[in-house]
mmCIF file of C-alpha atoms and ligand atoms in Angstrom:
data_model
loop_
_atom_site.group_PDB
_atom_site.id
_atom_site.type_symbol
_atom_site.label_atom_id
_atom_site.label_comp_id
_atom_site.label_asym_id
_atom_site.label_seq_id
_atom_site.Cartn_x
_atom_site.Cartn_y
_atom_site.Cartn_z
ATOM 1 C CA MET A 20 103.633 -11.999 -24.425
ATOM 2 C CA PRO A 21 101.643 -8.783 -24.894
ATOM 3 C CA ARG A 22 100.801 -6.914 -21.660
ATOM 4 C CA THR A 23 98.785 -4.081 -23.154
ATOM 5 C CA MET A 24 96.216 -3.630 -25.905
ATOM 6 C CA GLU A 25 98.998 -2.143 -28.060
ATOM 7 C CA GLY A 26 100.874 -5.431 -27.746
ATOM 8 C CA LEU A 27 97.736 -7.391 -28.536
ATOM 9 C CA ALA A 28 96.937 -5.118 -31.496
ATOM 10 C CA ARG A 29 100.411 -5.779 -32.957
ATOM 11 C CA LEU A 30 99.780 -9.474 -32.691
ATOM 12 C CA ILE A 31 96.383 -9.052 -34.377
ATOM 13 C CA ALA A 32 98.050 -7.098 -37.212
ATOM 14 C CA ARG A 33 99.926 -10.298 -38.119
ATOM 15 C CA GLU A 34 96.596 -11.985 -38.892
ATOM 16 C CA ARG A 35 96.313 -9.778 -42.019
ATOM 17 C CA VAL A 36 92.875 -8.524 -41.073
ATOM 18 C CA ALA A 37 91.401 -5.176 -42.187
ATOM 19 C CA PRO A 38 93.273 -2.215 -40.638
ATOM 20 C CA TRP A 39 90.144 -0.981 -38.813
ATOM 21 C CA ILE A 40 90.184 -4.188 -36.750
ATOM 22 C CA VAL A 41 93.737 -3.574 -35.557
ATOM 23 C CA ASP A 42 92.706 -0.014 -34.643
ATOM 24 C CA ALA A 43 89.665 -1.373 -32.802
ATOM 25 C CA PHE A 44 91.949 -3.544 -30.674
ATOM 26 C CA ARG A 45 93.840 -0.378 -29.711
ATOM 27 C CA ALA A 46 90.621 1.469 -28.871
ATOM 28 C CA VAL A 47 88.797 -1.213 -26.858
ATOM 29 C CA ASP A 48 90.391 -2.369 -23.595
ATOM 30 C CA ARG A 49 89.711 -6.113 -23.237
ATOM 31 C CA ALA A 50 90.291 -5.817 -19.475
ATOM 32 C CA ASP A 51 87.015 -3.868 -19.302
ATOM 33 C CA PHE A 52 85.275 -7.024 -20.571
ATOM 34 C CA ALA A 53 87.082 -9.588 -18.412
ATOM 35 C CA PRO A 54 85.447 -11.275 -15.432
ATOM 36 C CA VAL A 55 86.523 -10.387 -11.897
ATOM 37 C CA GLY A 56 90.067 -11.679 -11.427
ATOM 38 C CA GLY A 57 90.620 -11.976 -15.184
ATOM 39 C CA ARG A 58 91.959 -8.516 -15.931
ATOM 40 C CA GLU A 59 95.616 -9.518 -15.920
ATOM 41 C CA ARG A 60 94.888 -12.228 -18.486
ATOM 42 C CA ALA A 61 93.070 -9.855 -20.833
ATOM 43 C CA TYR A 62 96.124 -8.916 -22.910
ATOM 44 C CA ARG A 63 97.056 -12.445 -23.866
ATOM 45 C CA ASP A 64 95.867 -14.053 -27.061
ATOM 46 C CA ARG A 65 93.922 -16.639 -25.068
ATOM 47 C CA PRO A 66 90.271 -17.351 -24.297
ATOM 48 C CA ILE A 67 89.084 -16.415 -20.772
ATOM 49 C CA GLY A 68 86.506 -18.344 -18.764
ATOM 50 C CA LEU A 69 83.242 -16.557 -17.952
ATOM 51 C CA PRO A 70 80.524 -17.425 -15.426
ATOM 52 C CA GLN A 71 77.971 -20.116 -16.390
ATOM 53 C CA ALA A 72 80.673 -22.282 -18.018
ATOM 54 C CA GLN A 73 81.028 -19.866 -20.946
ATOM 55 C CA THR A 74 84.180 -18.539 -22.573
ATOM 56 C CA THR A 75 85.206 -15.310 -24.238
ATOM 57 C CA SER A 76 87.005 -16.205 -27.461
ATOM 58 C CA GLN A 77 90.690 -15.876 -28.278
ATOM 59 C CA PRO A 78 91.337 -12.341 -29.587
ATOM 60 C CA SER A 79 93.029 -13.464 -32.823
ATOM 61 C CA LEU A 80 90.022 -15.683 -33.586
ATOM 62 C CA ILE A 81 87.636 -12.782 -32.891
ATOM 63 C CA ALA A 82 89.706 -10.631 -35.264
ATOM 64 C CA ARG A 83 89.510 -13.229 -38.063
ATOM 65 C CA MET A 84 85.783 -13.863 -37.619
ATOM 66 C CA VAL A 85 84.954 -10.151 -37.503
ATOM 67 C CA ASP A 86 87.121 -9.599 -40.593
ATOM 68 C CA ALA A 87 85.181 -12.309 -42.444
ATOM 69 C CA CYS A 88 81.945 -10.365 -41.817
ATOM 70 C CA ALA A 89 83.120 -7.645 -44.265
ATOM 71 C CA ILE A 90 81.415 -4.922 -42.222
ATOM 72 C CA GLU A 91 81.126 -1.461 -43.752
ATOM 73 C CA PRO A 92 80.314 1.857 -42.074
ATOM 74 C CA GLY A 93 76.543 2.249 -42.024
ATOM 75 C CA ASP A 94 75.962 -1.453 -41.359
ATOM 76 C CA HIS A 95 73.476 -2.891 -38.876
ATOM 77 C CA VAL A 96 75.011 -6.075 -37.423
ATOM 78 C CA LEU A 97 73.684 -9.000 -35.373
ATOM 79 C CA GLU A 98 75.914 -10.871 -32.947
ATOM 80 C CA VAL A 99 74.654 -14.137 -31.444
ATOM 81 C CA GLY A 100 76.250 -14.956 -28.063
ATOM 82 C CA THR A 101 77.311 -11.748 -26.308
ATOM 83 C CA GLY A 102 79.316 -13.233 -23.449
ATOM 84 C CA TYR A 103 80.843 -10.239 -21.656
ATOM 85 C CA GLY A 104 80.596 -7.960 -24.687
ATOM 86 C CA PHE A 105 84.181 -7.626 -25.899
ATOM 87 C CA GLN A 106 83.498 -8.693 -29.486
ATOM 88 C CA THR A 107 80.345 -6.558 -29.406
ATOM 89 C CA ALA A 108 82.492 -3.504 -28.662
ATOM 90 C CA ILE A 109 84.900 -4.403 -31.491
ATOM 91 C CA LEU A 110 81.979 -4.712 -33.953
ATOM 92 C CA GLY A 111 80.707 -1.323 -32.767
ATOM 93 C CA ARG A 112 83.937 0.335 -33.955
ATOM 94 C CA ARG A 113 82.897 -0.264 -37.574
ATOM 95 C CA ALA A 114 79.177 -0.962 -37.726
ATOM 96 C CA THR A 115 76.780 1.905 -37.175
ATOM 97 C CA THR A 116 74.581 -0.249 -34.938
ATOM 98 C CA VAL A 117 75.078 -3.672 -33.337
ATOM 99 C CA VAL A 118 72.384 -5.852 -31.809
ATOM 100 C CA SER A 119 73.724 -8.698 -29.674
ATOM 101 C CA VAL A 120 71.553 -11.535 -28.380
ATOM 102 C CA GLU A 121 72.529 -13.587 -25.322
ATOM 103 C CA ARG A 122 70.482 -16.376 -23.689
ATOM 104 C CA VAL A 123 72.030 -16.193 -20.213
ATOM 105 C CA GLU A 124 70.504 -13.343 -18.220
ATOM 106 C CA GLU A 125 73.569 -12.906 -15.992
ATOM 107 C CA LEU A 126 75.868 -12.522 -19.016
ATOM 108 C CA ALA A 127 73.515 -10.195 -20.905
ATOM 109 C CA GLY A 128 73.333 -7.956 -17.827
ATOM 110 C CA ALA A 129 77.098 -7.970 -17.267
ATOM 111 C CA ALA A 130 77.753 -7.236 -20.960
ATOM 112 C CA SER A 131 75.343 -4.280 -20.928
ATOM 113 C CA ASN A 132 77.132 -2.862 -17.886
ATOM 114 C CA ASN A 133 80.577 -3.433 -19.388
ATOM 115 C CA LEU A 134 79.592 -1.760 -22.661
ATOM 116 C CA GLU A 135 77.995 1.188 -20.912
ATOM 117 C CA ARG A 136 81.000 1.689 -18.635
ATOM 118 C CA ALA A 137 83.323 1.535 -21.658
ATOM 119 C CA GLY A 138 81.229 4.257 -23.331
ATOM 120 C CA VAL A 139 80.027 2.061 -26.208
ATOM 121 C CA ALA A 140 76.718 3.658 -27.192
ATOM 122 C CA ASN A 141 75.807 2.109 -30.562
ATOM 123 C CA VAL A 142 75.215 -1.460 -29.373
ATOM 124 C CA THR A 143 72.158 -3.077 -27.797
ATOM 125 C CA VAL A 144 72.223 -6.312 -25.817
ATOM 126 C CA VAL A 145 69.029 -8.364 -25.969
ATOM 127 C CA ARG A 146 68.294 -11.304 -23.670
ATOM 128 C CA GLY A 147 66.925 -13.996 -25.936
ATOM 129 C CA ASP A 148 67.478 -17.075 -28.028
ATOM 130 C CA GLY A 149 69.928 -16.593 -30.863
ATOM 131 C CA TRP A 150 68.382 -19.496 -32.848
ATOM 132 C CA LEU A 151 65.515 -17.135 -33.503
ATOM 133 C CA GLY A 152 67.682 -14.116 -34.303
ATOM 134 C CA VAL A 153 66.131 -10.743 -33.422
ATOM 135 C CA ARG A 154 63.242 -10.426 -35.862
ATOM 136 C CA GLU A 155 62.160 -6.904 -34.918
ATOM 137 C CA GLU A 156 65.675 -5.575 -35.675
ATOM 138 C CA ALA A 157 66.132 -7.408 -39.012
ATOM 139 C CA PRO A 158 67.398 -7.269 -41.711
ATOM 140 C CA PHE A 159 71.087 -7.322 -40.812
ATOM 141 C CA ASP A 160 74.093 -6.487 -42.990
ATOM 142 C CA ALA A 161 76.156 -9.177 -41.257
ATOM 143 C CA ILE A 162 75.488 -11.886 -38.677
ATOM 144 C CA ILE A 163 78.249 -13.323 -36.497
ATOM 145 C CA VAL A 164 77.658 -16.304 -34.212
ATOM 146 C CA SER A 165 79.989 -16.985 -31.259
ATOM 147 C CA ALA A 166 78.851 -20.480 -30.268
ATOM 148 C CA ALA A 167 78.882 -23.710 -32.274
ATOM 149 C CA ALA A 168 75.589 -24.689 -33.885
ATOM 150 C CA SER A 169 74.512 -28.213 -34.843
ATOM 151 C CA GLU A 170 72.890 -26.744 -37.962
ATOM 152 C CA ILE A 171 72.333 -23.292 -39.455
ATOM 153 C CA PRO A 172 69.406 -21.553 -37.739
ATOM 154 C CA GLN A 173 66.910 -20.738 -40.513
ATOM 155 C CA ALA A 174 65.857 -17.497 -38.792
ATOM 156 C CA LEU A 175 69.392 -16.164 -39.244
ATOM 157 C CA VAL A 176 69.269 -16.836 -42.996
ATOM 158 C CA GLU A 177 65.937 -15.024 -43.218
ATOM 159 C CA GLN A 178 67.196 -12.044 -41.220
ATOM 160 C CA LEU A 179 70.368 -11.572 -43.298
ATOM 161 C CA ARG A 180 70.366 -9.110 -46.187
ATOM 162 C CA GLU A 181 71.054 -10.343 -49.720
ATOM 163 C CA GLU A 182 74.739 -10.541 -50.692
ATOM 164 C CA ARG A 183 75.827 -10.161 -47.091
ATOM 165 C CA ARG A 184 77.588 -12.603 -44.794
ATOM 166 C CA LEU A 185 76.886 -15.071 -42.031
ATOM 167 C CA VAL A 186 79.935 -16.170 -40.014
ATOM 168 C CA ILE A 187 79.136 -19.226 -37.915
ATOM 169 C CA PRO A 188 80.945 -22.064 -36.135
ATOM 170 C CA LEU A 189 79.370 -25.446 -36.909
ATOM 171 C CA ARG A 190 79.783 -28.604 -34.867
ATOM 172 C CA GLY A 191 81.812 -31.293 -36.556
ATOM 173 C CA VAL A 192 82.340 -34.935 -35.669
ATOM 174 C CA SER A 193 85.549 -34.295 -33.737
ATOM 175 C CA ASP A 194 85.867 -30.515 -33.704
ATOM 176 C CA ASP A 195 84.069 -27.313 -34.602
ATOM 177 C CA ALA A 196 84.932 -25.131 -37.597
ATOM 178 C CA VAL A 197 84.026 -21.582 -38.523
ATOM 179 C CA TYR A 198 82.308 -21.103 -41.910
ATOM 180 C CA VAL A 199 81.591 -17.979 -43.899
ATOM 181 C CA PHE A 200 78.432 -17.943 -46.040
ATOM 182 C CA GLU A 201 76.950 -15.374 -48.364
ATOM 183 C CA LYS A 202 73.217 -15.000 -48.967
ATOM 184 C CA VAL A 203 72.293 -15.240 -52.630
ATOM 185 C CA ALA A 204 68.695 -15.349 -53.880
ATOM 186 C CA GLY A 205 67.334 -16.095 -50.435
ATOM 187 C CA GLN A 206 69.726 -18.955 -49.675
ATOM 188 C CA LEU A 207 73.198 -19.400 -48.274
ATOM 189 C CA ALA A 208 75.848 -19.923 -50.906
ATOM 190 C CA SER A 209 79.609 -20.210 -51.174
ATOM 191 C CA GLY A 210 80.310 -21.692 -47.749
ATOM 192 C CA ARG A 211 84.007 -21.233 -47.050
ATOM 193 C CA LEU A 212 85.956 -22.785 -44.194
ATOM 194 C CA LEU A 213 87.631 -19.999 -42.214
ATOM 195 C CA THR A 214 89.325 -22.009 -39.485
ATOM 196 C CA PRO A 215 88.855 -24.954 -37.161
ATOM 197 C CA ALA A 216 88.234 -23.811 -33.571
ATOM 198 C CA ARG A 217 86.499 -24.924 -30.389
ATOM 199 C CA PHE A 218 83.365 -23.176 -29.152
ATOM 200 C CA VAL A 219 80.783 -23.598 -26.449
ATOM 201 C CA PRO A 220 77.546 -24.994 -27.933
ATOM 202 C CA LEU A 221 74.851 -22.736 -29.356
ATOM 203 C CA VAL A 222 72.139 -24.026 -27.059
ATOM 204 C CA PRO A 223 69.096 -25.115 -29.100
ATOM 205 C CA PRO A 224 65.610 -23.959 -28.147
ATOM 206 C CA ALA A 225 63.798 -26.083 -25.544
ATOM 207 C CA GLY A 226 62.123 -29.128 -27.002
ATOM 208 C CA TRP A 227 64.719 -29.820 -29.727
HETATM 209 N N1 SAH B 27 81.155 -13.098 -28.370
HETATM 210 C C1 SAH B 27 81.571 -13.599 -27.077
HETATM 211 C C2 SAH B 27 81.376 -15.095 -27.005
HETATM 212 C C3 SAH B 27 80.931 -15.620 -25.712
HETATM 213 S S1 SAH B 27 80.797 -17.395 -25.663
HETATM 214 C C4 SAH B 27 83.017 -13.289 -26.824
HETATM 215 O O1 SAH B 27 83.817 -13.437 -27.718
HETATM 216 O O2 SAH B 27 83.336 -12.926 -25.720
HETATM 217 C C5 SAH B 27 79.292 -17.752 -26.441
HETATM 218 C C6 SAH B 27 78.064 -17.161 -25.840
HETATM 219 O O3 SAH B 27 76.940 -17.667 -26.544
HETATM 220 C C7 SAH B 27 77.831 -17.507 -24.363
HETATM 221 O O4 SAH B 27 77.738 -16.310 -23.636
HETATM 222 C C8 SAH B 27 76.516 -18.282 -24.385
HETATM 223 O O5 SAH B 27 75.701 -18.046 -23.245
HETATM 224 C C9 SAH B 27 75.861 -17.774 -25.649
HETATM 225 N N2 SAH B 27 74.830 -18.643 -26.224
HETATM 226 C C10 SAH B 27 74.821 -19.989 -26.331
HETATM 227 N N3 SAH B 27 73.689 -20.420 -26.919
HETATM 228 C C11 SAH B 27 72.955 -19.314 -27.221
HETATM 229 C C12 SAH B 27 71.680 -19.097 -27.838
HETATM 230 N N4 SAH B 27 70.939 -20.100 -28.301
HETATM 231 N N5 SAH B 27 71.243 -17.822 -27.968
HETATM 232 C C13 SAH B 27 71.982 -16.784 -27.515
HETATM 233 N N6 SAH B 27 73.193 -16.920 -26.924
HETATM 234 C C14 SAH B 27 73.689 -18.168 -26.771
#
């Protein structure tokens, strides 16, 4: 069982993800993004519980989802569901700028603090509803969603650049599954199943 980020990075390397992602796992200390009392669990390839009944995803799943985004240097990326900001920091190792939207005030605040303390300067955490995306920051070169949606939020399709990717877990009958879509001629095309996985729900806007 890995006890350091180096150990975790070696495990991530086995997922055959882009080399920059393995390097990012060496550069970002997941313990800096763990809740109080969770630091010793940070180097395991396991999810960790967060306040407000939320969960920070399993590192190998984060690595695969981030890889599927096909992020290039220069990109402006949207993350929906910040949690405590670990994945945000990973995205910031490749993207030029990352905007992350989180609906729970307590988590958005904690993530901002964690990111600032870790010296991550190219990411912005916004308190808001991810179903609506972040219109004033659009368009995005990639959008990654960290909670399972009952359907694809239309605002995210609109805010994604042409020929770029949306990585999103969708609720299934018995389980959730992560899909990778590309935007072609204004619509999502070539949906590909990345992996089955369990996520907390992407909470729909009030009144749905
Ligand atoms: N990327 C994080 C995932 C945290 S869990 C990580 O890997 O650590 C998913 C997060 O999505 C939770 O923090 C939850 O509060 C948030 N969330 C759920 N519904 C949302 C919505 N409609 N808009 C924004 N954030 C949402």
